[in-house]
XYZ file of C-alpha atoms in Angstrom:
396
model
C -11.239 161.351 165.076
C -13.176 157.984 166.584
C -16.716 159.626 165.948
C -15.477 160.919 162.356
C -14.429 157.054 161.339
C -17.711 155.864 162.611
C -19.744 158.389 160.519
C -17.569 157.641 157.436
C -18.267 154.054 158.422
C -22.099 154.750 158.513
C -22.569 156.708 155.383
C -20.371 153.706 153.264
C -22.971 151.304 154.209
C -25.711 153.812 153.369
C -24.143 154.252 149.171
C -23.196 150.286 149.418
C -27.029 149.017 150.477
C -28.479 152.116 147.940
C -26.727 149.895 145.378
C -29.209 146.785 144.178
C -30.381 145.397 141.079
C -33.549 146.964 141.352
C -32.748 150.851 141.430
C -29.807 150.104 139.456
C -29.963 153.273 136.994
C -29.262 153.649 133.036
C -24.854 152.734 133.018
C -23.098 154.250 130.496
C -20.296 151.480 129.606
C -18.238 153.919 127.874
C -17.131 155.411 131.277
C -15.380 152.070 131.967
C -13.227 150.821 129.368
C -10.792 148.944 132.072
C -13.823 146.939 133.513
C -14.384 145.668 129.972
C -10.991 145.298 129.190
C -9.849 143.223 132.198
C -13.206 141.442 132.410
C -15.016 140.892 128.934
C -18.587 140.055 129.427
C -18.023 137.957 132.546
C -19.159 141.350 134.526
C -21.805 143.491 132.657
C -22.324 146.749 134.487
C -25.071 147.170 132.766
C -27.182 143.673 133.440
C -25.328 142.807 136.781
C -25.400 139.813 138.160
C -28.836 138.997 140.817
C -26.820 138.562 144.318
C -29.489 140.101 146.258
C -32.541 138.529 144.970
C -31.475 134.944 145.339
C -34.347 132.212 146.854
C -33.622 131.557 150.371
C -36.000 128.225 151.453
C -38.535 129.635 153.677
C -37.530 126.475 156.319
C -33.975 128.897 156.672
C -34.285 131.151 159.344
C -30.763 131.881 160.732
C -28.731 134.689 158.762
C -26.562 136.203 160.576
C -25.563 139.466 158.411
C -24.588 142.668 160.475
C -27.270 145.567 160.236
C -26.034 147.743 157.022
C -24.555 145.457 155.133
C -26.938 143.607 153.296
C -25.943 142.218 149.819
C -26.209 144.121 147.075
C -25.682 143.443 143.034
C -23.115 146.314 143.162
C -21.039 145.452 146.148
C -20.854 141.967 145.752
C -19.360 142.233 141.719
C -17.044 144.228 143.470
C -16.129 141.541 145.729
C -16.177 138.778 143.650
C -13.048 140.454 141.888
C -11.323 141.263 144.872
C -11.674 137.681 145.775
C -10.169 136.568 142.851
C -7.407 139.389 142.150
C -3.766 138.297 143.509
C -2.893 141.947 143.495
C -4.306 141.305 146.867
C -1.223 139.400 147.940
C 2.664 141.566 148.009
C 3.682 139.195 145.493
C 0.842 139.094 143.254
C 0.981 135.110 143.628
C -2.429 134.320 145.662
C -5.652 135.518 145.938
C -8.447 134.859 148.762
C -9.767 132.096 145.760
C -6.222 130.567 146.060
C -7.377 128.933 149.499
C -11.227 129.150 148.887
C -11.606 127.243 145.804
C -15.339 127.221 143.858
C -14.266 123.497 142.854
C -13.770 122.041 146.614
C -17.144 124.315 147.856
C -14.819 127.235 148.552
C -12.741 125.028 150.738
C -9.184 123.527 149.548
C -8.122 120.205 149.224
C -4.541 120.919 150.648
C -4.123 120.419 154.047
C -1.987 123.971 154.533
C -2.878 126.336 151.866
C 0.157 127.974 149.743
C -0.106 131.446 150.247
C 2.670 134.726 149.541
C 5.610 133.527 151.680
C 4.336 130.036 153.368
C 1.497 127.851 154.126
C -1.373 129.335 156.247
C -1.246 127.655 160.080
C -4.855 125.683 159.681
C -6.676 123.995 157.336
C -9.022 126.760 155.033
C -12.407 126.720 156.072
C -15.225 125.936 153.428
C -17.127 129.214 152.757
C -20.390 127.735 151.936
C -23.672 129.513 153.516
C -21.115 131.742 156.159
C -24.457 133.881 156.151
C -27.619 131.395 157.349
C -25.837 130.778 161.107
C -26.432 132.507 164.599
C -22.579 132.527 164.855
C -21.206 136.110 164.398
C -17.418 135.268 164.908
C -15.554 134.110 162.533
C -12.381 131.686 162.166
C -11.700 128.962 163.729
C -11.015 130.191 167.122
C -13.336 132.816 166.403
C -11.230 135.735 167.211
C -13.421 138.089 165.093
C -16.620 139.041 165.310
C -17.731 139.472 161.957
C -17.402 138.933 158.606
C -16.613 141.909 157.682
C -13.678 142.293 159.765
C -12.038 138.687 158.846
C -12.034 139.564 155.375
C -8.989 141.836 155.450
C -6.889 139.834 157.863
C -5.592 137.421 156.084
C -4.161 139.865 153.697
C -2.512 141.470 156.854
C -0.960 137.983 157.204
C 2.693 137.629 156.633
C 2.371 133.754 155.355
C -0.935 134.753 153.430
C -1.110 137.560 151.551
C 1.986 139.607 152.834
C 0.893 143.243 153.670
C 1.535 142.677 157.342
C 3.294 145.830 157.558
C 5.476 144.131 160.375
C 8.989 143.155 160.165
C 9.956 144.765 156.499
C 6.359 143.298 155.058
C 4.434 146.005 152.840
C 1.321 147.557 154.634
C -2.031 147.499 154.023
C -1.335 151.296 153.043
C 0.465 150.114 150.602
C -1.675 147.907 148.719
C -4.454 150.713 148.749
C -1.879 152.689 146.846
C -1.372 149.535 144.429
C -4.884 148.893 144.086
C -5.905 152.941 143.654
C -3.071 152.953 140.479
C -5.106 149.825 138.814
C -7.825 151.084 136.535
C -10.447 148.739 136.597
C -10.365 149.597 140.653
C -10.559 153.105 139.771
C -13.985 152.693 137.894
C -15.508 149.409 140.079
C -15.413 151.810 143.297
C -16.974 154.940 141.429
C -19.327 152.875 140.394
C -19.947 151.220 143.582
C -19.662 154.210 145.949
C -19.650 156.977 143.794
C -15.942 157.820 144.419
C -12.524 156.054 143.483
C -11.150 156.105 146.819
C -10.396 153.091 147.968
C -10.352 152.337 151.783
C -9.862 149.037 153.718
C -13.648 149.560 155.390
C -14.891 149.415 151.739
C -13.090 146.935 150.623
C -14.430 144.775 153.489
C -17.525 145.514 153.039
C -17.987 143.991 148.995
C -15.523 141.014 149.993
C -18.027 140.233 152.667
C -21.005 140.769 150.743
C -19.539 138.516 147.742
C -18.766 135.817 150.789
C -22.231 136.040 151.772
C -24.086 135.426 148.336
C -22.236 132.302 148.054
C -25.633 130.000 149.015
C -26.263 126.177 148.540
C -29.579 125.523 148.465
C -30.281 122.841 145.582
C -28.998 119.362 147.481
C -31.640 116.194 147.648
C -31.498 116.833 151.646
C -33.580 120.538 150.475
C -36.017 118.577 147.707
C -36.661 116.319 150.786
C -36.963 119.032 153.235
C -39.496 121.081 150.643
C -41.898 117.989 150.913
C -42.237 118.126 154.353
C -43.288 119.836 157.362
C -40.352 119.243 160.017
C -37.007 117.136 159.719
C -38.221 114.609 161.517
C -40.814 113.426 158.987
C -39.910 110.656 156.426
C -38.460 112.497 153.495
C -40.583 111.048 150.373
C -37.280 110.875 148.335
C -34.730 109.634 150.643
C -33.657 105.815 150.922
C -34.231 103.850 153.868
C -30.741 104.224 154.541
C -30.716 108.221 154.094
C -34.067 108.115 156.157
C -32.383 106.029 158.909
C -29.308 108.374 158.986
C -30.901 111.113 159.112
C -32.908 109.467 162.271
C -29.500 108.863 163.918
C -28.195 112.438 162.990
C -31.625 113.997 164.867
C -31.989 111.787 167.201
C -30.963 112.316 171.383
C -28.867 109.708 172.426
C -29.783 107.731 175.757
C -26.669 107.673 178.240
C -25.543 105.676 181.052
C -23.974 107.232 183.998
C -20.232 106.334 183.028
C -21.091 107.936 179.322
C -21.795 105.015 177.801
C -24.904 105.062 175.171
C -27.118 102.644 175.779
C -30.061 103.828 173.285
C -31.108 106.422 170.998
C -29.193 108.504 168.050
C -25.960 109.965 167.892
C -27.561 113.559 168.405
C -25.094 115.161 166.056
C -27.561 118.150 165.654
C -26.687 119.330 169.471
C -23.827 120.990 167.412
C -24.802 121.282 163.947
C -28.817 122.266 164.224
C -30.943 121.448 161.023
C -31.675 123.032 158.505
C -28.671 125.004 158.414
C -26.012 122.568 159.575
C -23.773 125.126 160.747
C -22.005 124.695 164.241
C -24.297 126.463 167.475
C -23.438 129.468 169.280
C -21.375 128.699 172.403
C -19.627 125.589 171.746
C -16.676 124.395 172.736
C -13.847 122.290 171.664
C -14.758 118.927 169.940
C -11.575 117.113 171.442
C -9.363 117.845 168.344
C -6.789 120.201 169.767
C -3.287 119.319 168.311
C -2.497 121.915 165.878
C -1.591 120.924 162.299
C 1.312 118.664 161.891
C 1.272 118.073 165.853
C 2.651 121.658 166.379
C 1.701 122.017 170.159
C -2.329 122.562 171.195
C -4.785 124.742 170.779
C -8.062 124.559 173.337
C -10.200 127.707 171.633
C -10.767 125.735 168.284
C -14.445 125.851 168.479
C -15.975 127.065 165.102
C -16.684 124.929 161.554
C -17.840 125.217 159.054
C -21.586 124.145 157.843
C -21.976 120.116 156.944
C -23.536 121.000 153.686
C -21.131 120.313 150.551
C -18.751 118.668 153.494
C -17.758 116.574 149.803
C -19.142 116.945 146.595
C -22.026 115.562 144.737
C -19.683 112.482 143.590
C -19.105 111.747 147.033
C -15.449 112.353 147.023
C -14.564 114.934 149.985
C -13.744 118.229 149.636
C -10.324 118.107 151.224
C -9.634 117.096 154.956
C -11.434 117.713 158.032
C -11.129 119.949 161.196
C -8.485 122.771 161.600
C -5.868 120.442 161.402
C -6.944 118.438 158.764
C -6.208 115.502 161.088
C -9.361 113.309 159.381
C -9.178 112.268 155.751
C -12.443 110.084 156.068
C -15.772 110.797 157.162
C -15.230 107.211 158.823
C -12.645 108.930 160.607
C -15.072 111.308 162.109
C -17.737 109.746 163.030
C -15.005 107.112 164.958
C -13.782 109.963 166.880
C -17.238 111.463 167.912
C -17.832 107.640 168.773
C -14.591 107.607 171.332
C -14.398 110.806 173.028
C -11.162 110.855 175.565
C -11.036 113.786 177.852
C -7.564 115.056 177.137
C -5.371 116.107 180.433
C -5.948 119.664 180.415
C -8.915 119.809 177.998
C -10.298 122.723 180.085
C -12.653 123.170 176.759
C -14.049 120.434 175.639
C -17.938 120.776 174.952
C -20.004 119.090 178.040
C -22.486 117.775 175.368
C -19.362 115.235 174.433
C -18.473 114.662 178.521
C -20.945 112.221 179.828
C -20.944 112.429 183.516
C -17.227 113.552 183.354
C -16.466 110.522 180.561
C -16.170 111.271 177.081
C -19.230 109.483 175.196
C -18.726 106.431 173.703
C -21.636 105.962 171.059
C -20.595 102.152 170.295
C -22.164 103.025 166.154
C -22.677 100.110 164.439
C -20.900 99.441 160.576
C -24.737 99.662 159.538
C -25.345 103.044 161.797
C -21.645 104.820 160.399
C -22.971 104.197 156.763
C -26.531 105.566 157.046
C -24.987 109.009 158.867
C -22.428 109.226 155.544
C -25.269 108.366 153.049
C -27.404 111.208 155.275
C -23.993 113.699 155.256
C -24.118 112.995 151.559
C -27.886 114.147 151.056
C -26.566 118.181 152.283
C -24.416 118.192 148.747
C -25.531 120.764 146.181
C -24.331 120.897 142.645
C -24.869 124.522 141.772
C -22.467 125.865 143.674
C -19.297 124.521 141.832
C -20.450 125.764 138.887
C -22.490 128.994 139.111
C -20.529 131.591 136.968
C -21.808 134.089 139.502
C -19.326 132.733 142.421
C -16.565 132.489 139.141
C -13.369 133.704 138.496
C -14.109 137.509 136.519
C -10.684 137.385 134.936
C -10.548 136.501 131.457
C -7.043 134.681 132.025
């Protein structure tokens, strides 16, 4: 039975990844009156959507997408509705876009997310660029390893989405059957795999590849970065201040031998490596370990998401910060990374924050704290909040 799944496994990704813009073949509309009845115009089978051919900025090199299931035009329409339908959740109350909002960069401003029957147990994570990262695992205690997996658990959640299947909750079995009664499902997986069976492999498969087009590229930190060779050049349309933040954000910092700095940066790209801003492969805990709302701790926090659209191109943020949402400021942050204390029982905590076995203490100037935020600031695309490709498909 194992070696059956795995070849049904292998020849889903072989239909999904035959299915781009550019064999796309003559569609005959007429064989999908529910698609254009639920959706209008906002998905054309016939001109779909260009997932797969978006510009990537040559200066990107990390992408961390499995083998097989590379984004196509086909899959990720098909995800983008799953990630908006809240016939996803038992009570047909939230969707995945319910705590992944397009106006907070896919994040949520809440600091618990509603979801079917309660509030989910940490702050959502903002979905921006989840592809262009070495890190595999996802969540924040990355206790998946891949996308494609995560995308289905939190509709297995009791709190979330409902279909636990555990404790009188609705199964996953179940919401196939839901989903394989609704019409517009019926034609969106013919016409994605060539069959209207619906399976929870499948279904992973488009939600990821709809997660994974969801790119911000177009922030004055990438005009900058165009113009030059490496980040550590002047960028010719940065401030001073921007310039000297992004200086301090690059820079190693210079430490005594009781932790304390005594020149240099603030070295924040140890963790979050330019261009890509996302957090590296392998580290630890950043000190924050009290679970929301002070509910006990939690050592194996050690995923984030990337800095870029950390708040919008206003410069308001885009909800709180870390799992916990225990930050409210970027302020906040940067004091924290400033004052490191080496909890009692911190067995975790990343040795690029313990100095010598002392937590650093940066000492960051007023004038140092505001060039870092006006640098964070430069990672802040506009696109992405309003790209009707990343949009809600239903017409209500």
């Amino acid at each position: 039975m194992k070696s059956l799944k795995i070849i049904s496994s292998f020849i889903i990704i072989i239909v999904l990844n035959s299915c781009s813009k550019s064999d796309a073949t003559y569609v005959d509309v007429s064989n999908y009156p529910n698609v254009k009845a639920a959706f209008g115009t906002k998905i054309d089978l016939e001109n779909l959507i260009d997932y797969a051919g978006q510009t990537v900025p040559s200066y990107i090199t990390k992408d961390n997408t499995i083998l097989g299931n590379s984004i196509t035009n086909k899959g990720a329409t098909l995800g983008r509705v799953l990630f908006y339908d809240k016939n996803l959740s038992y009570n047909n109350s939230v969707s995945c876009s319910s705590c992944h909002q397009q106006a907070n960069a896919f994040g949520d401003v809440a600091l618990a997310s509603s979801g079917a029957y309660g509030t989910t147990e940490r702050h959502s994570m903002r979905l921006i660029n989840t592809r262009f990262a070495s890190e595999f695992k996802f969540f924040w205690d990355e206790r998946v390893s891949s996308l494609e997996t995560q995308t289905s658990m939190p509709i297995k959640n009791h709190d979330e989405m409902g279909y636990s299947g555990l404790n009188g909750d609705a199964s996953f079995a179940d919401l196939i059957t839901k989903l394989s009664a609704i019409g517009y499902y019926k034609e969106l997986f013919k016409f994605v795999y060539g069959t209207e069976e619906i399976t929870e492999s499948k279904m992973q498969l488009a939600l990821a590849q709809f997660v994974k087009s969801i790119q911000s590229f177009d922030s004055k930190y990438d005009t900058g970065r165009s113009q030059v060779a490496t980040d550590s050049e002047t960028f010719p349309n940065f401030t001073n201040e921007e310039n000297q933040g992004k200086n301090l954000f690059l820079t190693s910092t210079v430490f005594d031998n009781t932790g304390n700095r005594i020149s240099g940066g603030l070295a924040c790209a140890q963790c979050h490596k330019v261009p890509e801003f996302d957090i590296m492969v392998n580290s630890h805990n950043n000190g924050v370990i009290v679970n929301m709302n002070g509910t006990g701790v939690d050592l194996n926090i050690t995923r984030a998401p990337t800095l870029r659209n950390l708040v919008k191109p206003n410069g308001t943020l885009n909800g709180p910060m870390m799992h916990s949402g225990v930050f409210t400021t970027l302020e906040q942050v940067i004091a924290h990374y400033g004052n490191i204390t080496v909890a009692p029982g911190n067995t975790n905590l990343d040795q690029k924050l313990n100095q010598n076995g002392n937590g650093q203490q940066l000492h960051v100037t007023t004038t140092e704290v505001n060039s870092v935020i006006a640098f964070i600031k430069t990672l802040s695309g506009t696109a992405v909040y309003t790209d009707s490709k990343w949009s809600n498909p239903f017409l209500n």
